[in-house]
Short mmCIF file of C-alpha atoms in Angstrom, two decimals:
data_model
loop_
_atom_site.label_atom_id
_atom_site.label_comp_id
_atom_site.label_asym_id
_atom_site.label_seq_id
_atom_site.Cartn_x
_atom_site.Cartn_y
_atom_site.Cartn_z
CA MET K 1 64.91 32.80 20.88
CA THR K 2 62.77 33.93 17.95
CA SER K 3 60.10 31.58 16.64
CA ASN K 4 59.81 31.10 12.88
CA SER K 5 56.21 29.93 13.08
CA GLU K 6 53.41 32.03 11.61
CA PRO K 7 51.30 34.05 14.08
CA THR K 8 48.09 32.30 15.01
CA ARG K 9 44.62 33.70 14.39
CA ASN K 10 42.90 34.24 17.73
CA SER K 11 39.21 35.07 17.92
CA PRO K 12 38.39 38.25 19.85
CA LYS K 13 36.49 37.84 23.11
CA HIS K 14 33.20 39.63 23.80
CA ILE K 15 33.71 41.55 27.04
CA LEU K 16 30.30 40.51 28.41
CA LYS K 17 30.95 36.81 27.75
CA LEU K 18 34.03 36.78 29.97
CA SER K 19 33.82 35.13 33.35
CA ILE K 20 33.66 37.40 36.40
CA LYS K 21 37.33 36.68 37.04
CA GLU K 22 38.19 37.52 33.41
CA LYS K 23 36.10 40.71 33.52
CA ARG K 24 37.96 41.86 36.62
CA GLU K 25 41.33 40.99 35.07
CA PHE K 26 40.38 42.82 31.87
CA LEU K 27 39.45 46.01 33.76
CA ASP K 28 42.61 45.77 35.86
CA SER K 29 44.80 45.32 32.76
CA PHE K 30 44.62 48.92 31.50
CA ASP K 31 44.96 52.39 33.01
CA ARG K 32 44.34 54.48 29.90
CA VAL K 33 41.93 54.30 26.98
CA PHE K 34 42.43 55.82 23.56
CA SER K 35 39.07 55.88 21.82
CA ASP K 36 37.85 56.66 18.37
CA VAL K 37 34.83 58.98 18.20
CA ASP K 38 32.70 58.50 15.07
CA GLY K 39 30.98 55.13 15.24
CA VAL K 40 31.91 54.76 18.91
CA ILE K 41 30.48 57.79 20.73
CA TRP K 42 28.21 59.11 18.00
CA ASN K 43 27.45 58.71 14.29
CA LEU K 44 25.75 60.72 11.54
CA VAL K 45 22.33 59.95 13.01
CA GLY K 46 23.08 60.93 16.61
CA ASN K 47 24.63 59.74 19.84
CA ILE K 48 25.13 55.98 20.27
CA PRO K 49 22.83 54.93 23.14
CA GLY K 50 24.66 54.29 26.40
CA ALA K 51 28.15 54.89 25.00
CA ALA K 52 28.74 58.11 26.94
CA GLN K 53 27.57 56.48 30.19
CA GLY K 54 29.93 53.58 29.56
CA TYR K 55 32.86 55.96 29.27
CA ARG K 56 31.75 57.96 32.31
CA MET K 57 31.81 54.74 34.34
CA LEU K 58 35.35 54.01 33.16
CA ILE K 59 36.38 57.53 34.16
CA SER K 60 34.77 57.07 37.60
CA ALA K 61 36.83 53.88 37.96
CA GLY K 62 40.01 55.91 37.49
CA LYS K 63 40.69 55.20 33.82
CA LYS K 64 42.21 58.02 31.76
CA ILE K 65 40.27 58.56 28.53
CA ASN K 66 41.69 60.28 25.46
CA PHE K 67 39.95 60.56 22.11
CA ILE K 68 41.64 60.08 18.76
CA SER K 69 39.84 60.56 15.45
CA ASN K 70 40.65 60.59 11.76
CA ASN K 71 37.96 63.25 11.31
CA SER K 72 39.48 66.73 11.12
CA VAL K 73 36.58 67.92 8.96
CA GLN K 74 34.60 68.59 12.13
CA PRO K 75 35.72 71.83 13.86
CA LEU K 76 37.07 71.63 17.39
CA SER K 77 34.17 73.80 18.56
CA GLU K 78 31.76 71.12 17.32
CA TYR K 79 33.67 68.40 19.17
CA GLU K 80 33.49 70.54 22.30
CA ARG K 81 29.74 71.08 21.91
CA LYS K 82 28.99 67.39 21.33
CA PHE K 83 31.13 66.12 24.21
CA LYS K 84 29.60 68.70 26.55
CA ALA K 85 26.08 67.63 25.48
CA ILE K 86 26.75 64.00 26.52
CA GLY K 87 28.41 64.90 29.79
CA ILE K 88 32.01 64.04 28.99
CA ASP K 89 34.65 66.59 29.93
CA VAL K 90 37.29 66.65 27.19
CA ASP K 91 40.45 68.75 27.12
CA LEU K 92 40.54 69.76 23.45
CA ASP K 93 44.32 70.17 23.67
CA THR K 94 44.55 66.39 24.08
CA LEU K 95 42.08 65.54 21.29
CA VAL K 96 44.11 63.84 18.57
CA HIS K 97 43.07 64.28 14.93
CA PRO K 98 44.92 64.80 11.64
CA ALA K 99 44.91 68.62 11.54
CA THR K 100 46.49 69.08 14.95
CA SER K 101 48.86 66.14 14.43
CA ILE K 102 50.08 67.63 11.14
CA VAL K 103 50.78 70.98 12.82
CA LYS K 104 52.61 69.23 15.66
CA TYR K 105 54.73 67.22 13.21
CA LEU K 106 55.66 70.31 11.19
CA LYS K 107 56.72 72.10 14.36
CA ASN K 108 58.73 69.07 15.52
CA ILE K 109 60.78 69.07 12.30
CA ASN K 110 61.08 72.88 12.31
CA PHE K 111 59.41 73.05 8.91
CA ASN K 112 59.70 76.40 7.17
CA GLY K 113 58.29 76.59 3.68
CA LEU K 114 55.26 76.78 1.44
CA ILE K 115 52.62 74.03 1.77
CA TYR K 116 50.27 72.81 -0.94
CA VAL K 117 47.09 71.55 0.71
CA ILE K 118 44.39 69.22 -0.59
CA ALA K 119 41.87 69.30 2.27
CA THR K 120 38.91 71.12 3.76
CA GLU K 121 38.89 74.82 4.58
CA HIS K 122 38.86 73.89 8.26
CA LEU K 123 42.20 72.05 8.01
CA LYS K 124 43.66 74.85 5.90
CA ASN K 125 42.64 77.40 8.53
CA ILE K 126 44.31 75.39 11.30
CA LEU K 127 47.56 75.44 9.29
CA ARG K 128 47.21 79.19 8.69
CA GLU K 129 46.51 79.84 12.38
CA ALA K 130 49.67 77.90 13.22
CA GLY K 131 51.63 80.37 11.08
CA TYR K 132 52.13 78.34 7.92
CA GLU K 133 51.81 79.72 4.39
CA ILE K 134 49.65 77.56 2.17
CA ILE K 135 48.35 77.39 -1.38
CA ASP K 136 45.58 75.24 -2.83
CA GLY K 137 43.47 74.72 -5.93
CA PRO K 138 42.61 74.83 -8.72
CA THR K 139 39.09 75.30 -7.40
CA LYS K 140 37.21 75.91 -10.64
CA ILE K 141 36.18 73.59 -13.44
CA LEU K 142 38.88 73.69 -16.12
CA LYS K 143 38.27 73.78 -19.85
CA GLU K 144 39.12 70.59 -21.70
CA SER K 145 42.23 72.13 -23.18
CA ALA K 146 45.81 70.96 -22.60
CA THR K 147 47.03 74.55 -22.63
CA GLU K 148 44.44 75.69 -20.10
CA PHE K 149 45.08 72.64 -17.92
CA ALA K 150 48.85 73.16 -17.89
CA ARG K 151 48.41 76.81 -16.94
CA HIS K 152 46.66 75.81 -13.71
CA ILE K 153 48.83 72.90 -12.58
CA ILE K 154 52.39 73.85 -13.56
CA SER K 155 54.13 76.50 -11.50
CA ASP K 156 57.51 77.34 -10.00
CA GLU K 157 56.15 78.13 -6.52
CA PRO K 158 58.60 76.85 -3.85
CA VAL K 159 56.33 74.23 -2.31
CA ARG K 160 58.20 72.05 0.19
CA ALA K 161 55.31 70.02 1.63
CA VAL K 162 52.14 68.52 0.20
CA VAL K 163 49.34 67.76 2.66
CA ILE K 164 46.34 65.61 1.70
CA ASP K 165 43.28 64.86 3.81
CA VAL K 166 39.55 64.80 3.12
CA ASP K 167 38.66 67.16 0.24
CA PHE K 168 35.03 67.29 -0.88
CA ASN K 169 36.15 69.02 -4.09
CA LEU K 170 39.02 66.72 -4.98
CA SER K 171 39.96 66.69 -8.67
CA SER K 172 42.51 65.08 -10.95
CA ALA K 173 44.02 68.55 -11.43
CA LYS K 174 44.81 68.77 -7.70
CA LEU K 175 46.41 65.33 -7.66
CA ILE K 176 48.51 66.13 -10.72
CA ARG K 177 49.55 69.47 -9.26
CA ALA K 178 50.65 67.71 -6.06
CA HIS K 179 52.68 65.24 -8.15
CA ILE K 180 54.45 68.10 -9.90
CA PHE K 181 55.37 69.83 -6.63
CA LEU K 182 56.70 66.55 -5.23
CA ARG K 183 59.25 66.32 -8.05
CA HIS K 184 61.42 68.62 -5.92
CA PRO K 185 63.76 66.42 -3.83
CA ASP K 186 63.09 68.41 -0.63
CA CYS K 187 59.31 68.33 -0.89
CA ILE K 188 57.68 66.01 1.66
CA LEU K 189 54.29 64.25 1.46
CA ILE K 190 51.99 64.25 4.50
CA GLU K 191 48.77 62.28 4.79
CA GLY K 192 46.03 62.96 7.33
CA ALA K 193 43.04 60.62 7.33
CA THR K 194 43.90 57.25 5.78
CA ASP K 195 40.48 55.64 5.45
CA LYS K 196 39.98 53.64 2.28
CA LEU K 197 36.22 53.57 2.85
CA LEU K 198 34.04 55.80 5.00
CA PRO K 199 30.79 54.32 6.36
CA ILE K 200 28.12 57.03 6.09
CA ALA K 201 24.91 55.01 6.42
CA GLU K 202 23.68 51.46 6.91
CA ASP K 203 25.24 49.35 4.14
CA LEU K 204 26.69 52.44 2.43
CA ASP K 205 30.40 53.23 2.25
CA ILE K 206 32.08 55.93 0.18
CA ILE K 207 35.69 56.16 -0.97
CA GLY K 208 37.84 57.85 1.65
CA PRO K 209 41.01 59.95 1.20
CA GLY K 210 43.44 57.05 1.65
CA PRO K 211 43.44 55.75 -1.94
CA PHE K 212 44.03 59.24 -3.35
CA ALA K 213 46.99 59.81 -1.04
CA GLN K 214 48.40 56.47 -2.17
CA VAL K 215 48.06 57.53 -5.83
CA ILE K 216 50.25 60.57 -5.12
CA ALA K 217 52.76 58.48 -3.14
CA ASP K 218 53.02 55.88 -5.90
CA SER K 219 53.39 58.44 -8.68
CA SER K 220 55.95 60.57 -6.83
CA LYS K 221 57.84 57.70 -5.14
CA LYS K 222 57.68 59.71 -1.92
CA ARG K 223 57.23 58.21 1.55
CA LEU K 224 53.82 58.94 3.01
CA ILE K 225 54.25 60.60 6.40
CA THR K 226 51.00 59.34 7.89
CA LEU K 227 49.51 61.39 10.72
CA GLY K 228 46.13 59.71 10.83
CA LYS K 229 45.30 56.22 12.13
CA PRO K 230 46.87 53.68 11.57
CA GLY K 231 50.03 55.58 10.65
CA LYS K 232 53.33 54.59 12.24
CA ASP K 233 54.36 58.26 12.37
CA LEU K 234 51.25 59.05 14.43
CA ALA K 235 51.79 56.00 16.65
CA GLU K 236 55.32 57.12 17.52
CA MET K 237 54.11 60.68 18.19
CA LEU K 238 51.26 59.48 20.41
CA VAL K 239 53.39 57.23 22.62
CA LYS K 240 55.97 59.98 23.04
CA ASP K 241 53.56 62.88 23.65
CA PHE K 242 51.50 61.01 26.25
CA LYS K 243 54.65 59.62 27.90
CA ILE K 244 53.40 56.04 27.72
CA GLU K 245 55.96 53.75 29.30
CA ASN K 246 54.02 50.47 29.30
CA THR K 247 51.97 50.25 26.11
CA LYS K 248 50.27 47.04 27.25
CA ARG K 249 48.52 49.07 29.97
CA VAL K 250 46.60 50.98 27.28
CA LEU K 251 43.36 49.92 25.57
CA MET K 252 42.52 51.20 22.07
CA ILE K 253 38.79 51.22 21.25
CA GLY K 254 37.37 51.82 17.78
CA ASP K 255 34.88 50.68 15.18
CA MET K 256 37.25 49.94 12.28
CA LEU K 257 39.67 47.02 11.98
CA GLU K 258 42.46 48.69 10.02
CA GLN K 259 42.22 52.27 11.27
CA ASP K 260 41.58 51.53 14.95
CA VAL K 261 42.66 47.98 15.75
CA GLY K 262 45.64 48.14 13.37
CA PHE K 263 46.67 51.45 14.91
CA GLY K 264 46.38 50.07 18.43
CA LYS K 265 48.57 47.11 17.49
CA GLU K 266 51.09 49.49 15.88
CA CYS K 267 51.29 51.32 19.22
CA GLY K 268 51.57 48.07 21.18
CA PHE K 269 48.19 48.60 22.89
CA GLN K 270 45.47 46.13 23.76
CA THR K 271 42.61 46.51 21.29
CA MET K 272 38.83 46.37 21.31
CA VAL K 273 36.38 46.91 18.46
CA VAL K 274 32.75 47.94 18.89
CA LEU K 275 29.99 46.91 16.49
CA SER K 276 28.23 50.28 16.60
CA GLY K 277 30.03 51.68 13.55
CA GLY K 278 31.93 50.42 10.54
CA CYS K 279 32.81 46.91 11.78
CA LYS K 280 30.23 44.13 11.76
CA LEU K 281 30.20 40.84 13.66
CA GLY K 282 32.66 38.39 12.12
CA ASP K 283 34.44 40.90 9.86
CA TRP K 284 37.69 39.80 11.49
CA GLU K 285 37.15 36.28 10.16
CA ARG K 286 37.65 37.63 6.62
CA GLU K 287 40.55 39.87 7.62
CA THR K 288 43.83 38.74 6.05
CA ASN K 289 46.10 40.97 8.16
CA LEU K 290 46.34 39.42 11.63
CA ALA K 291 47.47 42.77 13.04
CA ASN K 292 43.93 44.05 12.42
CA ILE K 293 42.21 41.41 14.56
CA PRO K 294 41.14 42.80 17.97
CA ASP K 295 41.74 41.25 21.36
CA TYR K 296 38.19 42.04 22.49
CA TYR K 297 34.90 43.23 21.06
CA ALA K 298 31.58 44.62 22.30
CA ASP K 299 28.23 45.51 20.78
CA SER K 300 28.92 49.11 21.76
CA ALA K 301 30.72 51.11 24.44
CA ALA K 302 27.48 50.84 26.43
CA ASP K 303 28.55 47.27 27.30
CA PHE K 304 30.94 48.80 29.82
CA ILE K 305 27.89 49.64 31.95
CA GLU K 306 26.96 45.98 32.40
CA LEU K 307 30.59 44.89 32.71
CA MET K 308 31.31 47.45 35.46
CA ASN K 309 28.11 46.57 37.30
CA ASP K 310 28.98 42.86 37.18
CA VAL K 311 32.46 43.49 38.59
CA ASN K 312 31.19 45.88 41.25
CA LYS K 313 28.56 43.37 42.44
CA SER K 314 31.16 40.60 42.63
CA ASN K 315 33.31 42.81 44.86
CA MET K 316 30.55 43.27 47.46
#
């Protein structure tokens, strides 16, 4: 029988404030962890103290750890270097981020066509290496002339997919060109990173790619195929690719309410937010979407060190 009552707002529990019995039950409740990277393992300043050791302790306890990021700006070689430096062995084939997810989606639908890309050179190169033909631009400053502007944005090239992710040289001309390509009924719209705001320093956020992707979706009336967190398309792909049968046995850890917690809830996972990145203590109290409120929280992933030690001592 379905209840018609509104969902209740539950406050997340700090993992170190649980009783010993609750700590043990929490650790026993999940077999796999999906974790964000930026703001959880490291940030722009450096590695987050103790986070890597916290994850190594989870791995030693038999938990499977997979990393999932909205950051496809950073090359895979840089991910590999950073994980190696902190002593975490990561199979890059299982690292989930927008560039690889977009390629996987295109292969799954047997896409064959020209792609217009608004993104970094790194993402473009991953698409090229996967065998896809892409176009981009305009990349130069255009004269303030309607004729000149039209010459650079209007074309009859057979674009059948528009991909948008982080682009440090985004312009109105690129957005308008994407809108024009999407007028074709067979042209699809794919979004990578969805972040509305990107935290880059203490008390400093910048506009992320999400709002620009939404502008294109609204103007073209196309469905956004979202392959970054918290996209439903990515959630379905993740559960299928990792052959997850019981989603409640998975814990999603991140530092953002919408991107990480919301994504975990979309997947049916348990969720935990850390306060070492974009989320601050009590942010969930102002959150209007109950799906973005975590089950648990911690100051950082380093809290797993104390939690594991507490449980281990109680087992002696």
